[in-house]
mmCIF file of C-alpha atoms and ligand atoms in Angstrom:
data_model
loop_
_atom_site.group_PDB
_atom_site.id
_atom_site.type_symbol
_atom_site.label_atom_id
_atom_site.label_comp_id
_atom_site.label_asym_id
_atom_site.label_seq_id
_atom_site.Cartn_x
_atom_site.Cartn_y
_atom_site.Cartn_z
ATOM 1 C CA MET A 10 98.219 91.456 95.471
ATOM 2 C CA THR A 11 101.491 92.072 93.608
ATOM 3 C CA SER A 12 102.085 95.252 91.604
ATOM 4 C CA THR A 13 103.209 94.785 88.044
ATOM 5 C CA HIS A 14 104.910 98.180 88.195
ATOM 6 C CA GLU A 15 107.120 97.879 91.263
ATOM 7 C CA GLN A 16 110.099 100.217 91.356
ATOM 8 C CA SER A 17 113.419 99.066 92.804
ATOM 9 C CA PRO A 18 115.474 99.172 94.880
ATOM 10 C CA LYS A 19 113.703 101.126 97.584
ATOM 11 C CA THR A 20 114.354 101.954 101.205
ATOM 12 C CA ALA A 21 111.891 102.541 104.035
ATOM 13 C CA VAL A 22 111.718 103.371 107.700
ATOM 14 C CA VAL A 23 108.962 101.302 109.348
ATOM 15 C CA THR A 24 107.988 102.236 112.908
ATOM 16 C CA GLY A 25 106.231 99.802 115.220
ATOM 17 C CA ALA A 26 108.249 96.971 113.680
ATOM 18 C CA SER A 27 108.742 94.846 116.818
ATOM 19 C CA THR A 28 105.337 93.142 116.541
ATOM 20 C CA GLY A 29 101.930 93.165 114.827
ATOM 21 C CA ILE A 30 101.264 95.157 111.666
ATOM 22 C CA GLY A 31 104.637 96.946 111.694
ATOM 23 C CA GLU A 32 106.605 93.712 112.010
ATOM 24 C CA ALA A 33 104.581 92.099 109.204
ATOM 25 C CA THR A 34 105.126 95.172 107.007
ATOM 26 C CA ALA A 35 108.884 95.278 107.631
ATOM 27 C CA ARG A 36 109.188 91.572 106.898
ATOM 28 C CA MET A 37 107.096 91.805 103.715
ATOM 29 C CA LEU A 38 108.952 94.836 102.351
ATOM 30 C CA ALA A 39 112.298 93.161 103.028
ATOM 31 C CA HIS A 40 111.094 89.958 101.381
ATOM 32 C CA ARG A 41 110.262 92.010 98.279
ATOM 33 C CA GLY A 42 113.769 93.447 98.136
ATOM 34 C CA TRP A 43 113.426 96.705 100.056
ATOM 35 C CA THR A 44 115.980 97.868 102.590
ATOM 36 C CA VAL A 45 114.108 98.470 105.844
ATOM 37 C CA TYR A 46 115.057 100.411 108.978
ATOM 38 C CA ALA A 47 112.922 98.652 111.588
ATOM 39 C CA VAL A 48 112.024 100.884 114.539
ATOM 40 C CA ALA A 49 110.471 100.193 117.961
ATOM 41 C CA ARG A 50 111.592 100.288 121.583
ATOM 42 C CA ARG A 51 112.324 96.565 122.060
ATOM 43 C CA ALA A 52 115.783 95.898 120.641
ATOM 44 C CA ASP A 53 115.651 92.122 121.135
ATOM 45 C CA ARG A 54 112.578 91.737 118.943
ATOM 46 C CA LEU A 55 114.035 93.977 116.232
ATOM 47 C CA GLU A 56 117.300 92.010 116.274
ATOM 48 C CA ALA A 57 115.352 88.769 115.881
ATOM 49 C CA LEU A 58 113.461 90.277 112.928
ATOM 50 C CA ALA A 59 116.650 91.486 111.255
ATOM 51 C CA GLU A 60 118.683 88.343 111.883
ATOM 52 C CA GLY A 61 119.745 86.616 108.722
ATOM 53 C CA THR A 62 117.881 88.963 106.366
ATOM 54 C CA GLY A 63 120.705 91.232 105.225
ATOM 55 C CA ASN A 64 118.251 94.035 104.369
ATOM 56 C CA ILE A 65 116.568 94.814 107.697
ATOM 57 C CA VAL A 66 118.452 97.215 109.978
ATOM 58 C CA ALA A 67 117.262 97.186 113.598
ATOM 59 C CA VAL A 68 117.047 100.678 115.092
ATOM 60 C CA PRO A 69 115.765 100.554 118.672
ATOM 61 C CA ALA A 70 114.153 103.928 119.348
ATOM 62 C CA ASP A 71 111.267 105.570 121.184
ATOM 63 C CA ILE A 72 109.529 107.751 118.593
ATOM 64 C CA THR A 73 108.356 110.165 121.274
ATOM 65 C CA GLU A 74 111.946 110.972 122.317
ATOM 66 C CA ASP A 75 113.705 113.656 120.294
ATOM 67 C CA ASP A 76 117.185 112.172 120.846
ATOM 68 C CA ASP A 77 116.047 108.756 119.650
ATOM 69 C CA VAL A 78 114.437 110.248 116.544
ATOM 70 C CA ALA A 79 117.645 112.200 115.810
ATOM 71 C CA ARG A 80 119.666 108.985 116.148
ATOM 72 C CA LEU A 81 117.256 107.186 113.800
ATOM 73 C CA LEU A 82 117.647 109.950 111.227
ATOM 74 C CA ALA A 83 121.443 109.805 111.554
ATOM 75 C CA THR A 84 121.450 106.015 111.075
ATOM 76 C CA ALA A 85 119.262 106.235 107.960
ATOM 77 C CA THR A 86 121.346 109.110 106.582
ATOM 78 C CA GLN A 87 124.594 107.173 107.048
ATOM 79 C CA GLY A 88 122.989 104.223 105.263
ATOM 80 C CA GLY A 89 122.234 106.336 102.181
ATOM 81 C CA GLY A 90 118.805 107.722 103.060
ATOM 82 C CA ILE A 91 115.232 106.565 102.502
ATOM 83 C CA ASP A 92 112.429 107.291 100.029
ATOM 84 C CA THR A 93 109.519 105.929 102.109
ATOM 85 C CA LEU A 94 108.414 106.483 105.700
ATOM 86 C CA VAL A 95 105.822 104.098 107.134
ATOM 87 C CA ASN A 96 104.435 105.332 110.473
ATOM 88 C CA ILE A 97 102.805 102.362 112.185
ATOM 89 C CA ALA A 98 103.869 102.685 115.849
ATOM 90 C CA GLY A 99 100.872 103.526 118.007
ATOM 91 C CA GLY A 100 98.134 101.943 120.021
ATOM 92 C CA ALA A 101 95.310 102.260 122.510
ATOM 93 C CA ARG A 102 95.093 102.334 126.289
ATOM 94 C CA GLY A 103 91.785 101.700 128.073
ATOM 95 C CA VAL A 104 88.088 101.629 127.184
ATOM 96 C CA ASP A 105 86.856 104.034 129.849
ATOM 97 C CA HIS A 106 83.943 106.333 129.172
ATOM 98 C CA ILE A 107 84.845 110.007 129.387
ATOM 99 C CA ALA A 108 83.226 110.193 132.826
ATOM 100 C CA ASP A 109 85.997 107.902 134.078
ATOM 101 C CA ALA A 110 88.769 108.923 131.672
ATOM 102 C CA LYS A 111 92.310 108.281 132.905
ATOM 103 C CA THR A 112 94.467 111.237 131.990
ATOM 104 C CA ALA A 113 97.603 109.080 131.810
ATOM 105 C CA ASP A 114 95.991 106.817 129.184
ATOM 106 C CA TRP A 115 94.924 109.794 127.076
ATOM 107 C CA GLU A 116 98.377 111.327 127.349
ATOM 108 C CA TRP A 117 100.022 108.047 126.323
ATOM 109 C CA MET A 118 97.773 107.715 123.258
ATOM 110 C CA TYR A 119 98.298 111.309 122.157
ATOM 111 C CA ARG A 120 102.035 111.132 122.720
ATOM 112 C CA VAL A 121 102.611 107.980 120.665
ATOM 113 C CA ASN A 122 100.004 108.171 117.896
ATOM 114 C CA VAL A 123 100.170 111.912 117.288
ATOM 115 C CA LEU A 124 103.383 113.430 118.659
ATOM 116 C CA GLY A 125 105.531 110.385 117.847
ATOM 117 C CA THR A 126 104.250 110.278 114.280
ATOM 118 C CA MET A 127 104.795 114.040 113.971
ATOM 119 C CA LYS A 128 108.362 113.848 115.325
ATOM 120 C CA VAL A 129 109.487 111.094 112.950
ATOM 121 C CA THR A 130 107.753 112.767 109.998
ATOM 122 C CA ARG A 131 109.261 116.166 110.801
ATOM 123 C CA ALA A 132 112.727 114.637 111.030
ATOM 124 C CA PHE A 133 112.528 112.865 107.657
ATOM 125 C CA LEU A 134 110.751 115.551 105.611
ATOM 126 C CA PRO A 135 113.944 117.278 104.411
ATOM 127 C CA MET A 136 115.326 113.925 103.194
ATOM 128 C CA LEU A 137 112.060 112.979 101.480
ATOM 129 C CA ARG A 138 111.786 116.401 99.823
ATOM 130 C CA ALA A 139 115.370 116.149 98.588
ATOM 131 C CA HIS A 140 114.702 112.671 97.188
ATOM 132 C CA GLY A 141 112.077 114.119 94.838
ATOM 133 C CA GLU A 142 109.676 111.145 94.994
ATOM 134 C CA GLY A 143 109.073 110.602 98.676
ATOM 135 C CA THR A 144 106.234 108.625 100.242
ATOM 136 C CA ILE A 145 104.795 108.835 103.762
ATOM 137 C CA LEU A 146 102.210 106.301 104.910
ATOM 138 C CA ASN A 147 100.374 106.822 108.181
ATOM 139 C CA LEU A 148 98.568 103.878 109.714
ATOM 140 C CA THR A 149 95.600 105.400 111.541
ATOM 141 C CA SER A 150 92.356 103.497 112.223
ATOM 142 C CA THR A 151 88.626 103.364 111.597
ATOM 143 C CA ALA A 152 88.611 104.748 115.168
ATOM 144 C CA GLY A 153 89.597 107.963 113.390
ATOM 145 C CA LEU A 154 86.389 107.952 111.336
ATOM 146 C CA ALA A 155 83.683 107.707 114.007
ATOM 147 C CA GLY A 156 83.549 107.777 117.781
ATOM 148 C CA TYR A 157 82.334 104.810 119.788
ATOM 149 C CA GLU A 158 81.440 104.331 123.447
ATOM 150 C CA GLY A 159 84.595 103.594 125.414
ATOM 151 C CA GLY A 160 86.745 104.730 122.512
ATOM 152 C CA ALA A 161 87.023 108.456 123.208
ATOM 153 C CA GLY A 162 90.723 108.644 124.058
ATOM 154 C CA TYR A 163 91.732 106.427 121.134
ATOM 155 C CA ASN A 164 89.194 108.160 118.857
ATOM 156 C CA ALA A 165 90.668 111.535 119.802
ATOM 157 C CA ALA A 166 94.226 110.365 119.093
ATOM 158 C CA LYS A 167 93.385 108.709 115.762
ATOM 159 C CA PHE A 168 91.172 111.623 114.629
ATOM 160 C CA ALA A 169 94.166 113.846 115.397
ATOM 161 C CA GLU A 170 96.597 111.605 113.522
ATOM 162 C CA ARG A 171 94.171 111.559 110.578
ATOM 163 C CA GLY A 172 93.851 115.351 110.624
ATOM 164 C CA MET A 173 97.616 115.668 110.665
ATOM 165 C CA THR A 174 97.863 113.272 107.721
ATOM 166 C CA GLN A 175 95.400 115.332 105.669
ATOM 167 C CA ALA A 176 97.274 118.563 106.400
ATOM 168 C CA LEU A 177 100.580 116.891 105.517
ATOM 169 C CA ARG A 178 99.254 115.815 102.104
ATOM 170 C CA LEU A 179 98.305 119.417 101.306
ATOM 171 C CA GLU A 180 101.517 120.895 102.678
ATOM 172 C CA GLU A 181 103.900 118.526 100.885
ATOM 173 C CA VAL A 182 102.232 118.019 97.499
ATOM 174 C CA GLY A 183 104.382 120.846 96.125
ATOM 175 C CA ASN A 184 107.403 118.754 97.131
ATOM 176 C CA ASN A 185 106.036 115.717 95.253
ATOM 177 C CA ILE A 186 105.605 113.763 98.478
ATOM 178 C CA ARG A 187 102.878 111.126 98.287
ATOM 179 C CA VAL A 188 100.885 110.833 101.531
ATOM 180 C CA ILE A 189 98.884 107.649 102.068
ATOM 181 C CA GLU A 190 96.562 106.896 104.974
ATOM 182 C CA VAL A 191 95.579 103.315 105.807
ATOM 183 C CA LEU A 192 92.636 102.961 108.214
ATOM 184 C CA PRO A 193 92.137 99.390 109.453
ATOM 185 C CA GLY A 194 89.170 98.082 111.415
ATOM 186 C CA LEU A 195 89.423 94.942 113.559
ATOM 187 C CA VAL A 196 92.899 93.403 113.287
ATOM 188 C CA HIS A 197 93.811 90.445 115.487
ATOM 189 C CA THR A 198 97.375 91.130 116.555
ATOM 190 C CA GLU A 199 99.191 89.632 119.515
ATOM 191 C CA GLU A 200 99.533 92.734 121.658
ATOM 192 C CA PHE A 201 97.131 95.529 120.629
ATOM 193 C CA SER A 202 94.098 94.523 122.741
ATOM 194 C CA LEU A 203 96.294 93.066 125.475
ATOM 195 C CA ASN A 204 97.994 96.447 125.905
ATOM 196 C CA ARG A 205 94.661 98.232 125.700
ATOM 197 C CA LEU A 206 92.751 96.053 128.177
ATOM 198 C CA GLY A 207 95.537 94.741 130.390
ATOM 199 C CA ASP A 208 94.724 91.027 130.433
ATOM 200 C CA ARG A 209 94.663 88.174 127.963
ATOM 201 C CA SER A 210 91.078 86.962 128.489
ATOM 202 C CA ALA A 211 89.622 90.459 128.032
ATOM 203 C CA ALA A 212 91.787 90.856 124.928
ATOM 204 C CA GLU A 213 90.557 87.591 123.406
ATOM 205 C CA LYS A 214 86.911 88.651 123.896
ATOM 206 C CA VAL A 215 87.494 91.479 121.402
ATOM 207 C CA TYR A 216 87.874 88.867 118.649
ATOM 208 C CA ALA A 217 85.559 86.179 120.104
ATOM 209 C CA GLY A 218 83.304 84.560 117.542
ATOM 210 C CA VAL A 219 84.607 86.655 114.652
ATOM 211 C CA GLU A 220 85.396 83.989 112.116
ATOM 212 C CA LYS A 221 88.055 85.897 110.226
ATOM 213 C CA PRO A 222 89.268 89.173 111.714
ATOM 214 C CA LEU A 223 92.015 90.864 109.726
ATOM 215 C CA THR A 224 95.542 89.664 110.429
ATOM 216 C CA ALA A 225 98.723 91.725 110.561
ATOM 217 C CA ASP A 226 99.685 90.179 107.212
ATOM 218 C CA ASP A 227 96.378 91.296 105.628
ATOM 219 C CA VAL A 228 97.081 94.905 106.540
ATOM 220 C CA ALA A 229 100.773 94.650 105.648
ATOM 221 C CA GLU A 230 99.777 93.412 102.187
ATOM 222 C CA VAL A 231 97.750 96.590 101.628
ATOM 223 C CA VAL A 232 100.481 98.837 103.038
ATOM 224 C CA VAL A 233 103.177 97.235 100.914
ATOM 225 C CA HIS A 234 101.040 97.335 97.781
ATOM 226 C CA SER A 235 100.249 101.028 98.230
ATOM 227 C CA VAL A 236 103.863 102.136 98.776
ATOM 228 C CA ALA A 237 105.147 99.914 95.945
ATOM 229 C CA LEU A 238 102.846 101.377 93.305
ATOM 230 C CA PRO A 239 104.404 103.860 90.863
ATOM 231 C CA HIS A 240 104.942 107.114 92.728
ATOM 232 C CA HIS A 241 102.341 109.134 90.796
ATOM 233 C CA VAL A 242 99.593 106.709 91.940
ATOM 234 C CA ASN A 243 98.250 107.681 95.353
ATOM 235 C CA LEU A 244 95.784 105.365 97.062
ATOM 236 C CA ASP A 245 95.266 108.371 99.358
ATOM 237 C CA GLU A 246 92.876 106.879 101.962
ATOM 238 C CA ILE A 247 92.297 103.151 102.332
ATOM 239 C CA VAL A 248 89.713 101.754 104.762
ATOM 240 C CA ILE A 249 90.272 98.048 105.356
ATOM 241 C CA ARG A 250 87.948 95.917 107.475
ATOM 242 C CA PRO A 251 87.178 92.208 107.772
ATOM 243 C CA VAL A 252 83.978 91.382 105.884
ATOM 244 C CA ALA A 253 82.338 90.448 109.201
ATOM 245 C CA GLN A 254 82.708 94.076 110.320
ATOM 246 C CA ALA A 255 80.313 96.198 108.275
ATOM 247 C CA ALA A 256 80.926 99.211 110.553
ATOM 248 C CA ASN A 257 82.715 99.855 113.852
ATOM 249 C CA HIS A 258 79.541 98.905 115.733
ATOM 250 C CA LYS A 259 78.314 96.092 113.430
ATOM 251 C CA ILE A 260 80.344 92.888 113.784
ATOM 252 C CA ILE A 261 79.027 89.410 112.979
ATOM 253 C CA ARG A 262 80.004 86.899 115.697
ATOM 254 C CA SER A 263 79.082 83.242 115.987
ATOM 255 C CA SER A 264 77.643 82.582 119.434
HETATM 256 P P1 NAP B 558 100.781 96.448 118.418
HETATM 257 O O1 NAP B 558 100.870 95.000 118.097
HETATM 258 O O2 NAP B 558 100.403 96.877 119.784
HETATM 259 O O3 NAP B 558 102.175 97.129 117.999
HETATM 260 C C1 NAP B 558 102.451 98.476 118.286
HETATM 261 C C2 NAP B 558 103.872 98.767 117.845
HETATM 262 O O4 NAP B 558 104.186 100.122 118.163
HETATM 263 C C3 NAP B 558 104.902 97.889 118.527
HETATM 264 O O5 NAP B 558 105.882 97.518 117.603
HETATM 265 C C4 NAP B 558 105.503 98.814 119.574
HETATM 266 O O6 NAP B 558 106.831 98.406 119.823
HETATM 267 C C5 NAP B 558 105.438 100.140 118.839
HETATM 268 N N1 NAP B 558 105.504 101.300 119.724
HETATM 269 C C6 NAP B 558 104.622 101.649 120.695
HETATM 270 N N2 NAP B 558 105.053 102.759 121.314
HETATM 271 C C7 NAP B 558 106.218 103.124 120.707
HETATM 272 C C8 NAP B 558 107.134 104.180 120.905
HETATM 273 N N3 NAP B 558 106.934 105.116 121.858
HETATM 274 N N4 NAP B 558 108.215 104.251 120.115
HETATM 275 C C9 NAP B 558 108.438 103.312 119.157
HETATM 276 N N5 NAP B 558 107.607 102.294 118.927
HETATM 277 C C10 NAP B 558 106.501 102.197 119.701
HETATM 278 O O7 NAP B 558 99.752 97.147 117.432
HETATM 279 P P2 NAP B 558 99.166 96.692 116.003
HETATM 280 O O8 NAP B 558 97.912 95.976 116.252
HETATM 281 O O9 NAP B 558 100.241 96.093 115.197
HETATM 282 O O10 NAP B 558 98.799 98.148 115.444
HETATM 283 C C11 NAP B 558 99.750 98.942 114.790
HETATM 284 C C12 NAP B 558 99.116 100.274 114.468
HETATM 285 O O11 NAP B 558 97.856 100.053 113.849
HETATM 286 C C13 NAP B 558 98.840 101.171 115.665
HETATM 287 O O12 NAP B 558 99.043 102.512 115.301
HETATM 288 C C14 NAP B 558 97.376 100.902 115.959
HETATM 289 O O13 NAP B 558 96.800 102.000 116.628
HETATM 290 C C15 NAP B 558 96.838 100.726 114.566
HETATM 291 N N6 NAP B 558 95.627 99.931 114.438
HETATM 292 C C16 NAP B 558 95.504 98.705 115.043
HETATM 293 C C17 NAP B 558 94.329 97.992 114.897
HETATM 294 C C18 NAP B 558 94.094 96.650 115.560
HETATM 295 O O14 NAP B 558 92.918 96.234 115.674
HETATM 296 N N7 NAP B 558 95.122 95.930 115.957
HETATM 297 C C19 NAP B 558 93.278 98.515 114.131
HETATM 298 C C20 NAP B 558 93.447 99.743 113.514
HETATM 299 C C21 NAP B 558 94.624 100.443 113.674
HETATM 300 P P3 NAP B 558 107.602 98.508 121.218
HETATM 301 O O15 NAP B 558 106.629 98.141 122.287
HETATM 302 O O16 NAP B 558 108.713 97.513 121.043
HETATM 303 O O17 NAP B 558 108.088 99.902 121.284
#
């Protein structure tokens, strides 16, 4: 899926770039000539991603920490600024029903998906307004469209991130900032379900029998396409699922 109207050269911050969808997005943008500030907490993985590319800058940072976000902004400013912010860092912890909800899991999910995304966005808004053709893409989830049993904490965080994204689009349209939301369904990444469930065999069951779940590259392709389109074209909200997943609760699995 390659745009015939790509603008160049462009510069993005991509959060969550140490693995999964964020890493695939950073790599794909860089491959297509963008300068990318790659953000996550694990410096070693970011360094490995940046090594030898010449257009990926590793910026180890925790997006929930104000000092780290300020340092990220300073690094991007010194480098000449950005026109595109891609908020991908996030995740899920636990599948407990509300009756057994673990407050720490809920707090973690709200802090990263909602407050972290808000903090990075708030920091870069003045730069994106000044640019005149800014873009912000928030990677939420189909978990932000409908609740499911065992999903409440993640649903609540992604509904919140989605609500924030909708408000942002309204608030910043007068500043010509394009706000895109990408909502993936089942994506088989290395760490997402492992971090959510705590062990490898439980994580693999999430994808068991699904012939072709989405991959990080599938989602990155959609993200990259949407931010590379001419700035007046806004894909706005994009739901992306594997064909085998007709809805959150309807997944075809071979037995
Ligand atoms: P993942 O493999 O678990 O990657 C999450 C990324 O977020 C990592 O790079 C992680 O890096 C980073 N991160 C977490 N906390 C952070 C923090 N406090 N500060 C900075 N970076 C932080 O997840 P994924 O599967 O690629 O998913 C990426 C996004 O898509 C998430 O928002 C997720 O909720 C959403 N999503 C995933 C799926 C799915 O099925 N996989 C479906 C729909 C939506 P460090 O650990 O190095 O900090």
